[in-house]
């Protein structure tokens, strides 16, 4: 499923302070994984608070296509009747993952370790993104791949009768690659080991444990995470509650920080240490952010984020923090536009292969709105604190986070900011515009604004 085919230009205008208490939709990473692991378990799982965005709906469709029964009850709870590892059905037609990198890469791990043939397609953005990073380890496990040059979508895989367990050192800092190998290892006899030199979000490991898999995580002498998974477990169904997505909370949080007079609480946000690099960085920049009401649910820490408008100062973001805020650099660049001085962001190679080349998309968007910046091969420097911010139109390149980031810029600049396509926001944050309106933000379709 792809988002609305006609682009929907939106314009954000400076206006009132942002105030209130809100909740953002469920965490995207946890939503994908909860559906996938439930589909591989034997019996009925329930999932509450799931993110019902296009990306996750594509994962639901994919798990249905391999035989899981996935339904939504009247009270909003999703039930998943799992098919059990090793019993996946061959899909009757092509699986369309739309814009969803996480969805397709994790699903490749699942189907690629089963003796079934599956073909994946995606939208123009997903069809440009590298899949070799998950296909390479799958090939080592015995998966046959037919793909376009450069291992891009559309592509087909057929898993072997008996996949070989693997010891794999993840060559890029990517939770998707780590997860794809672990999910493939689930259906391999013996122990699959993933060595992770740079730690990334650990939802797959945590959730696999919760579903009853025999999985351990240790540090080796070099300080690298070593994850060992014993293959072919019987996964037991679970009842899961998905917390709010910190990557979505980032937009109202930054909007409140840079809009004078704002005082906002975003409730029920996931605080996993591999996801909160943005909040750490913003505090270093002088942000008035307090985490209140910290509690635990399903093995994850959650809390309410209380943010007030603040005077910010530029910082250097340590490169090693990148994996814990990888999706938040576009909106950090927006915060940095309002900070005094320069904000340096090194270690951004992975931003080049997200839903868009985010490094370039952010740099062009800032330039279009009067914010000076320097774009390096793998780094960005934003020169903040200038005047006359805004007035430009930003090309989103089918990237939901570029769209939301620059709409946030438009709320606090001197002149409105337009994005060429707001329909892409449905990828991860359905109801973004309505929720922002609820706290006082002026975001309207560009025709209405004109
Ligand atoms: C995700 C991992 C990250 C992140 C993406 C979600 C996940 O991608 O950017 O939005 O759920 O595993 P990479 O694995 O490519 O870093």
Coordinates of C-alpha atoms and ligand atoms in Angstrom, one line a residue:
X1 CA 0.0 0.0 0.0
X2 CA 1.4 3.4 -0.9
X3 CA 0.3 6.8 0.4
X4 CA -2.2 8.9 -1.6
X5 CA -0.9 9.2 -5.1
X6 CA -1.5 12.9 -5.4
X7 CA 0.8 15.1 -3.4
X8 CA -0.7 17.2 -0.7
X9 CA 1.2 20.5 -0.2
X10 CA 1.0 21.8 3.3
X11 CA 2.0 25.2 4.9
X12 CA 2.9 25.9 8.5
X13 CA 2.6 29.4 9.8
X14 CA 4.1 31.1 12.9
X15 CA 1.4 31.9 15.5
X16 CA 0.4 30.9 19.0
X17 CA 2.4 29.2 21.7
X18 CA 2.0 25.4 21.8
X19 CA 0.2 24.2 24.9
X20 CA -1.5 21.2 26.3
X21 CA -1.1 17.5 27.0
X22 CA -1.0 15.1 24.1
X23 CA -0.1 11.5 23.2
X24 CA 1.6 10.5 19.9
X25 CA 0.9 7.3 18.1
X26 CA 2.5 4.0 19.0
X27 CA 6.2 3.2 18.4
X28 CA 6.8 2.2 14.8
X29 CA 9.7 -0.2 15.5
X30 CA 7.8 -2.0 18.3
X31 CA 4.6 -2.1 16.2
X32 CA 6.3 -3.9 13.3
X33 CA 8.0 -6.3 15.6
X34 CA 5.0 -7.1 17.6
X35 CA 3.0 -8.1 14.5
X36 CA 5.8 -10.1 13.1
X37 CA 6.7 -12.1 16.2
X38 CA 3.1 -12.7 17.0
X39 CA 2.7 -14.1 13.5
X40 CA 5.6 -16.5 14.2
X41 CA 4.2 -17.6 17.6
X42 CA 1.9 -20.5 18.1
X43 CA -1.5 -19.2 19.3
X44 CA -3.2 -15.9 19.8
X45 CA -1.4 -12.7 20.7
X46 CA -2.9 -9.3 21.4
X47 CA -1.4 -5.9 20.6
X48 CA -2.7 -2.6 22.0
X49 CA -1.7 0.9 21.0
X50 CA -0.3 -0.2 17.7
X51 CA 0.7 2.4 15.2
X52 CA -1.9 2.2 12.5
X53 CA 0.3 4.0 9.9
X54 CA 0.8 2.9 6.3
X55 CA 4.2 1.3 7.1
X56 CA 2.7 -0.9 9.8
X57 CA -0.4 -1.7 7.8
X58 CA 1.9 -3.0 5.1
X59 CA 3.5 -5.3 7.7
X60 CA 0.1 -6.6 8.8
X61 CA -0.8 -7.3 5.1
X62 CA 2.5 -9.1 4.7
X63 CA 2.0 -11.3 7.7
X64 CA -1.5 -12.1 6.5
X65 CA 0.0 -13.1 3.1
X66 CA 2.2 -15.7 4.8
X67 CA -0.8 -17.2 6.7
X68 CA -1.2 -15.3 10.0
X69 CA -4.7 -14.2 10.9
X70 CA -4.6 -10.5 12.0
X71 CA -7.8 -8.7 13.0
X72 CA -8.7 -5.5 14.7
X73 CA -11.4 -5.7 17.4
X74 CA -14.0 -3.0 18.1
X75 CA -12.0 -1.7 21.1
X76 CA -9.0 -1.1 18.9
X77 CA -7.0 -4.1 20.1
X78 CA -5.4 -6.2 17.4
X79 CA -5.3 -10.0 17.6
X80 CA -2.8 -12.1 15.8
X81 CA -3.2 -15.8 15.4
X82 CA 0.3 -17.0 14.7
X83 CA 1.2 -19.7 12.2
X84 CA 4.3 -20.9 14.0
X85 CA 7.9 -20.9 12.7
X86 CA 8.6 -23.2 9.8
X87 CA 4.9 -23.2 8.7
X88 CA 4.7 -20.0 6.6
X89 CA 2.6 -20.2 3.5
X90 CA 3.9 -19.0 0.1
X91 CA 2.2 -15.7 -0.6
X92 CA -0.2 -15.8 -3.6
X93 CA 0.9 -12.4 -4.9
X94 CA 3.6 -9.8 -4.7
X95 CA 4.0 -8.1 -1.3
X96 CA 4.0 -4.3 -1.5
X97 CA 5.8 -2.6 1.4
X98 CA 5.2 0.9 0.2
X99 CA 7.6 3.2 1.9
X100 CA 8.6 0.9 4.8
X101 CA 12.3 0.0 5.1
X102 CA 12.0 -1.6 8.4
X103 CA 9.0 -3.7 7.3
X104 CA 10.6 -5.1 4.1
X105 CA 14.0 -5.7 5.7
X106 CA 12.6 -7.6 8.7
X107 CA 10.2 -9.5 6.5
X108 CA 13.1 -10.5 4.3
X109 CA 14.7 -12.2 7.3
X110 CA 11.5 -14.0 8.1
X111 CA 10.5 -15.3 4.6
X112 CA 14.1 -15.7 3.5
X113 CA 14.7 -18.5 6.0
X114 CA 11.6 -20.5 4.8
X115 CA 11.4 -22.6 1.7
X116 CA 8.8 -20.4 0.0
X117 CA 9.2 -17.9 -2.9
X118 CA 8.3 -14.2 -2.1
X119 CA 8.5 -11.1 -4.3
X120 CA 8.7 -7.7 -2.7
X121 CA 8.0 -4.3 -4.3
X122 CA 7.9 -0.8 -2.8
X123 CA 7.4 2.9 -3.7
X124 CA 10.0 5.0 -5.5
X125 CA 11.8 5.8 -2.3
X126 CA 12.0 2.2 -1.0
X127 CA 13.0 1.0 -4.5
X128 CA 16.1 3.2 -4.3
X129 CA 17.2 1.9 -0.8
X130 CA 20.0 -0.7 -0.4
X131 CA 18.8 -4.2 0.4
X132 CA 22.2 -5.9 0.0
X133 CA 22.8 -5.3 3.7
X134 CA 20.2 -7.9 4.6
X135 CA 20.5 -10.0 1.4
X136 CA 24.2 -10.7 2.0
X137 CA 23.8 -12.5 5.3
X138 CA 20.6 -14.3 4.0
X139 CA 22.7 -15.6 1.0
X140 CA 25.2 -17.0 3.6
X141 CA 22.3 -18.9 5.2
X142 CA 21.3 -20.4 1.9
X143 CA 18.6 -18.0 0.6
X144 CA 18.3 -17.6 -3.2
X145 CA 17.9 -14.0 -4.3
X146 CA 16.8 -12.5 -7.7
X147 CA 17.2 -8.8 -7.5
X148 CA 17.9 -5.7 -9.7
X149 CA 21.5 -4.6 -10.0
X150 CA 22.6 -3.2 -6.7
X151 CA 20.2 -5.4 -4.7
X152 CA 17.3 -3.0 -4.9
X153 CA 13.5 -3.7 -5.0
X154 CA 11.7 -5.2 -6.7
X155 CA 13.3 -8.5 -5.7
X156 CA 12.4 -12.1 -5.0
X157 CA 13.8 -14.6 -2.4
X158 CA 13.4 -18.3 -1.8
X159 CA 14.7 -19.7 1.4
X160 CA 16.4 -23.1 1.7
X161 CA 14.9 -26.2 3.2
X162 CA 17.3 -25.9 6.1
X163 CA 18.9 -22.5 6.6
X164 CA 22.4 -22.6 8.0
X165 CA 22.9 -20.8 11.3
X166 CA 25.3 -17.9 11.0
X167 CA 27.8 -15.9 12.9
X168 CA 27.5 -12.4 11.5
X169 CA 29.3 -9.1 12.4
X170 CA 26.9 -6.3 11.3
X171 CA 29.0 -4.1 9.0
X172 CA 26.8 -0.9 9.4
X173 CA 25.1 0.4 12.5
X174 CA 21.6 -0.9 11.7
X175 CA 19.0 -2.4 13.9
X176 CA 17.2 -3.5 10.7
X177 CA 20.1 -5.7 9.6
X178 CA 20.7 -7.1 13.1
X179 CA 17.0 -7.9 13.3
X180 CA 16.7 -9.5 9.9
X181 CA 19.6 -11.9 10.7
X182 CA 18.0 -12.8 14.1
X183 CA 14.6 -13.3 12.5
X184 CA 16.2 -15.6 9.9
X185 CA 18.1 -17.4 12.6
X186 CA 14.8 -18.2 14.3
X187 CA 14.2 -20.8 11.6
X188 CA 17.7 -22.2 11.5
X189 CA 18.8 -25.2 13.5
X190 CA 21.6 -24.3 16.0
X191 CA 22.9 -21.0 17.3
X192 CA 22.9 -17.8 15.2
X193 CA 25.3 -15.2 16.5
X194 CA 25.1 -11.5 15.7
X195 CA 28.1 -9.3 16.7
X196 CA 27.2 -5.6 16.9
X197 CA 30.2 -3.3 17.1
X198 CA 27.9 -0.2 17.5
X199 CA 24.8 -0.7 19.7
X200 CA 21.5 0.0 18.1
X201 CA 17.9 -0.2 19.2
X202 CA 17.4 -3.5 21.0
X203 CA 13.6 -4.1 20.6
X204 CA 14.0 -7.3 18.6
X205 CA 16.2 -8.9 21.3
X206 CA 13.9 -7.8 24.1
X207 CA 10.8 -9.0 22.3
X208 CA 12.3 -12.3 21.3
X209 CA 13.1 -13.0 24.9
X210 CA 9.5 -12.0 25.8
X211 CA 8.1 -14.5 23.3
X212 CA 10.2 -17.2 25.0
X213 CA 13.2 -17.5 22.7
X214 CA 16.6 -18.6 24.1
X215 CA 18.6 -15.4 23.4
X216 CA 21.5 -13.9 25.3
X217 CA 23.3 -10.6 25.0
X218 CA 26.9 -10.3 26.2
X219 CA 29.8 -7.9 25.6
X220 CA 33.0 -9.4 24.2
X221 CA 36.6 -8.3 25.1
X222 CA 36.4 -5.5 22.4
X223 CA 33.2 -4.2 24.1
X224 CA 31.0 -5.3 21.2
X225 CA 27.5 -6.7 21.8
X226 CA 27.3 -10.4 21.0
X227 CA 23.8 -11.7 20.6
X228 CA 23.3 -15.5 20.6
X229 CA 19.9 -17.0 19.5
X230 CA 19.1 -20.7 19.7
X231 CA 17.1 -21.5 16.5
X232 CA 13.8 -23.2 16.1
X233 CA 12.1 -22.3 19.4
X234 CA 8.3 -22.5 19.9
X235 CA 7.4 -18.9 20.4
X236 CA 4.6 -18.3 22.9
X237 CA 1.9 -15.8 22.2
X238 CA 2.1 -12.5 24.2
X239 CA -0.1 -9.5 25.1
X240 CA 1.7 -6.4 24.1
X241 CA 1.1 -2.7 24.7
X242 CA 3.0 -0.4 22.4
X243 CA 4.2 2.8 24.0
X244 CA 4.3 6.2 22.2
X245 CA 7.0 6.7 19.6
X246 CA 9.9 9.0 20.7
X247 CA 10.7 9.6 17.0
X248 CA 7.1 11.0 16.6
X249 CA 7.2 12.9 19.9
X250 CA 10.3 14.6 18.6
X251 CA 8.2 16.9 16.3
X252 CA 5.9 18.5 18.9
X253 CA 8.8 18.6 21.4
X254 CA 11.0 20.6 19.1
X255 CA 8.1 22.7 18.0
X256 CA 7.4 23.7 21.6
X257 CA 11.1 24.3 22.3
X258 CA 11.4 26.9 19.5
X259 CA 8.0 28.5 19.7
X260 CA 7.9 31.3 22.3
X261 CA 5.6 30.9 25.3
X262 CA 5.1 27.1 24.7
X263 CA 4.5 24.6 27.5
X264 CA 3.7 21.1 26.4
X265 CA 3.5 17.6 27.8
X266 CA 3.8 14.6 25.5
X267 CA 2.6 11.6 27.6
X268 CA 3.5 7.9 27.4
X269 CA 6.7 8.1 25.4
X270 CA 9.1 5.1 25.0
X271 CA 12.4 6.0 26.7
X272 CA 14.6 3.1 25.6
X273 CA 18.2 4.3 25.9
X274 CA 18.8 3.4 22.3
X275 CA 16.1 5.9 21.2
X276 CA 16.6 9.0 23.3
X277 CA 19.7 10.6 21.9
X278 CA 17.7 13.6 20.7
X279 CA 16.4 14.5 24.1
X280 CA 20.0 14.2 25.5
X281 CA 21.3 16.5 22.8
X282 CA 18.5 19.0 23.2
X283 CA 19.2 19.2 27.0
X284 CA 22.9 19.8 26.2
X285 CA 21.7 22.7 24.0
X286 CA 19.9 24.2 27.0
X287 CA 16.4 22.8 26.5
X288 CA 14.0 22.9 29.4
X289 CA 12.9 19.2 29.1
X290 CA 11.8 17.2 32.1
X291 CA 10.9 13.6 32.0
X292 CA 8.0 12.9 34.4
X293 CA 6.1 9.9 35.7
X294 CA 8.8 7.4 34.6
X295 CA 7.3 3.8 34.6
X296 CA 7.9 0.5 33.0
X297 CA 5.7 -1.5 30.6
X298 CA 6.5 -4.7 28.7
X299 CA 10.2 -4.4 29.7
X300 CA 10.5 -0.9 28.3
X301 CA 10.8 2.4 30.2
X302 CA 8.2 5.0 29.4
X303 CA 7.5 8.5 30.7
X304 CA 5.9 11.9 30.0
X305 CA 8.0 14.6 28.4
X306 CA 7.4 18.1 29.7
X307 CA 8.9 20.8 27.5
X308 CA 8.9 24.6 27.6
X309 CA 10.2 27.1 25.1
X310 CA 13.9 27.6 25.7
X311 CA 16.9 29.6 24.5
X312 CA 19.2 27.1 22.8
X313 CA 22.9 27.1 22.1
X314 CA 24.8 25.1 19.4
X315 CA 26.7 22.0 20.4
X316 CA 28.7 19.2 18.7
X317 CA 26.7 16.0 18.8
X318 CA 29.1 13.0 19.4
X319 CA 29.2 10.8 16.3
X320 CA 28.7 7.7 18.5
X321 CA 25.3 9.0 19.6
X322 CA 24.0 8.8 16.0
X323 CA 22.3 5.3 16.3
X324 CA 20.2 6.5 19.3
X325 CA 18.8 9.4 17.3
X326 CA 19.3 8.4 13.7
X327 CA 15.7 9.4 12.7
X328 CA 15.9 12.7 14.6
X329 CA 18.6 14.6 12.8
X330 CA 16.2 16.4 10.5
X331 CA 14.2 17.8 13.4
X332 CA 17.5 18.5 15.4
X333 CA 18.6 20.6 12.4
X334 CA 15.4 22.6 12.8
X335 CA 16.1 23.1 16.5
X336 CA 19.7 24.1 15.7
X337 CA 18.3 26.7 13.3
X338 CA 17.0 28.6 16.3
X339 CA 20.1 28.0 18.5
X340 CA 22.8 30.5 19.0
X341 CA 26.0 29.5 17.2
X342 CA 26.9 26.4 15.2
X343 CA 25.6 22.8 15.7
X344 CA 27.9 20.2 14.3
X345 CA 26.5 16.8 13.5
X346 CA 29.2 14.3 12.4
X347 CA 28.8 10.5 11.8
X348 CA 25.8 10.8 9.5
X349 CA 26.7 8.4 6.6
X350 CA 23.5 6.4 7.2
X351 CA 21.3 9.5 6.6
X352 CA 22.2 9.2 2.9
X353 CA 20.2 6.0 2.6
X354 CA 17.0 6.7 4.6
X355 CA 13.6 7.4 3.0
X356 CA 15.5 10.1 1.1
X357 CA 19.1 11.3 1.1
X358 CA 18.2 13.1 4.4
X359 CA 21.5 14.9 4.6
X360 CA 20.9 16.6 1.2
X361 CA 17.2 17.1 1.8
X362 CA 17.8 18.8 5.1
X363 CA 20.5 21.0 3.7
X364 CA 18.3 22.1 0.8
X365 CA 15.4 22.7 3.1
X366 CA 17.4 24.9 5.4
X367 CA 18.9 26.9 2.5
X368 CA 15.4 27.4 1.1
X369 CA 14.4 29.0 4.4
X370 CA 17.3 31.3 5.0
X371 CA 19.2 29.0 7.4
X372 CA 22.9 28.8 6.6
X373 CA 24.5 25.3 6.8
X374 CA 27.5 23.3 5.6
X375 CA 26.9 19.8 4.2
X376 CA 29.8 17.4 4.3
X377 CA 29.9 13.8 3.0
X378 CA 28.8 12.5 6.3
X379 CA 28.2 15.6 8.4
X380 CA 26.1 18.7 8.7
X381 CA 26.7 22.0 10.4
X382 CA 23.8 24.3 11.0
X383 CA 24.6 28.0 11.7
X384 CA 21.7 29.0 13.9
X385 CA 20.2 32.1 15.5
X386 CA 19.8 34.1 12.3
X387 CA 16.7 36.2 11.5
X388 CA 14.1 36.0 8.8
X389 CA 13.8 32.2 9.0
X390 CA 11.1 30.7 6.7
X391 CA 9.5 31.7 3.4
X392 CA 10.6 28.6 1.4
X393 CA 9.1 25.5 -0.1
X394 CA 10.7 22.2 0.8
X395 CA 10.9 19.1 -1.4
X396 CA 10.1 16.1 0.7
X397 CA 11.3 13.3 -1.7
X398 CA 8.6 10.9 -0.3
X399 CA 10.2 11.3 3.2
X400 CA 7.7 11.7 6.1
X401 CA 10.3 13.1 8.5
X402 CA 11.5 15.8 6.1
X403 CA 7.9 16.9 5.7
X404 CA 7.2 17.0 9.5
X405 CA 10.6 18.6 10.3
X406 CA 10.1 21.6 8.0
X407 CA 6.5 22.1 9.0
X408 CA 7.9 22.5 12.6
X409 CA 10.4 25.0 11.3
X410 CA 7.5 27.0 9.8
X411 CA 5.7 27.3 13.2
X412 CA 8.5 29.2 14.7
X413 CA 10.1 31.2 11.9
X414 CA 9.2 34.7 10.7
X415 CA 7.5 33.5 7.6
X416 CA 5.4 30.4 6.7
X417 CA 7.1 27.3 5.4
X418 CA 5.5 25.0 2.8
X419 CA 6.3 21.3 2.0
X420 CA 5.5 20.0 -1.5
X421 CA 3.8 16.8 -0.1
X422 CA 2.3 16.2 3.3
X423 CA 0.6 13.0 2.3
X424 CA 3.8 11.1 3.1
X425 CA 3.3 11.8 6.8
X426 CA 0.8 8.9 6.9
X427 CA 3.8 6.6 6.7
X428 CA 4.5 7.0 10.4
X429 CA 2.3 9.7 12.0
X430 CA -1.4 9.5 11.0
X431 CA -3.2 12.5 12.5
X432 CA -0.1 14.6 12.8
X433 CA -1.8 17.7 11.5
X434 CA -4.9 17.3 13.8
X435 CA -2.7 16.7 16.8
X436 CA -0.6 19.7 16.1
X437 CA -3.7 21.8 15.6
X438 CA -4.9 20.6 19.1
X439 CA -1.9 22.3 20.7
X440 CA -2.3 25.5 18.7
X441 CA -0.2 24.9 15.6
X442 CA -1.3 26.5 12.3
X443 CA -0.7 23.8 9.6
X444 CA -3.1 24.0 6.6
X445 CA -3.2 22.7 3.1
X446 CA -1.4 25.1 0.9
X447 CA -4.5 26.0 -1.0
X448 CA -6.3 26.9 2.2
X449 CA -3.3 29.0 3.2
X450 CA -3.2 30.9 -0.1
Ligands
LIG1 C1 14.6 0.9 12.6 C2 16.0 1.1 12.5 C3 16.6 2.3 11.9 C4 15.6 3.5 11.8 C5 14.3 3.0 11.3 C6 13.7 2.0 12.2 C7 14.1 -0.3 13.2 O1 17.1 2.0 10.6 O2 16.2 4.5 11.0 O3 13.4 4.1 11.2 O4 12.9 -0.4 13.6 O5 14.9 -1.3 13.3 P1 18.5 1.3 10.3 O6 18.5 -0.1 10.8 O7 18.7 1.4 8.8 O8 19.5 2.2 11.0

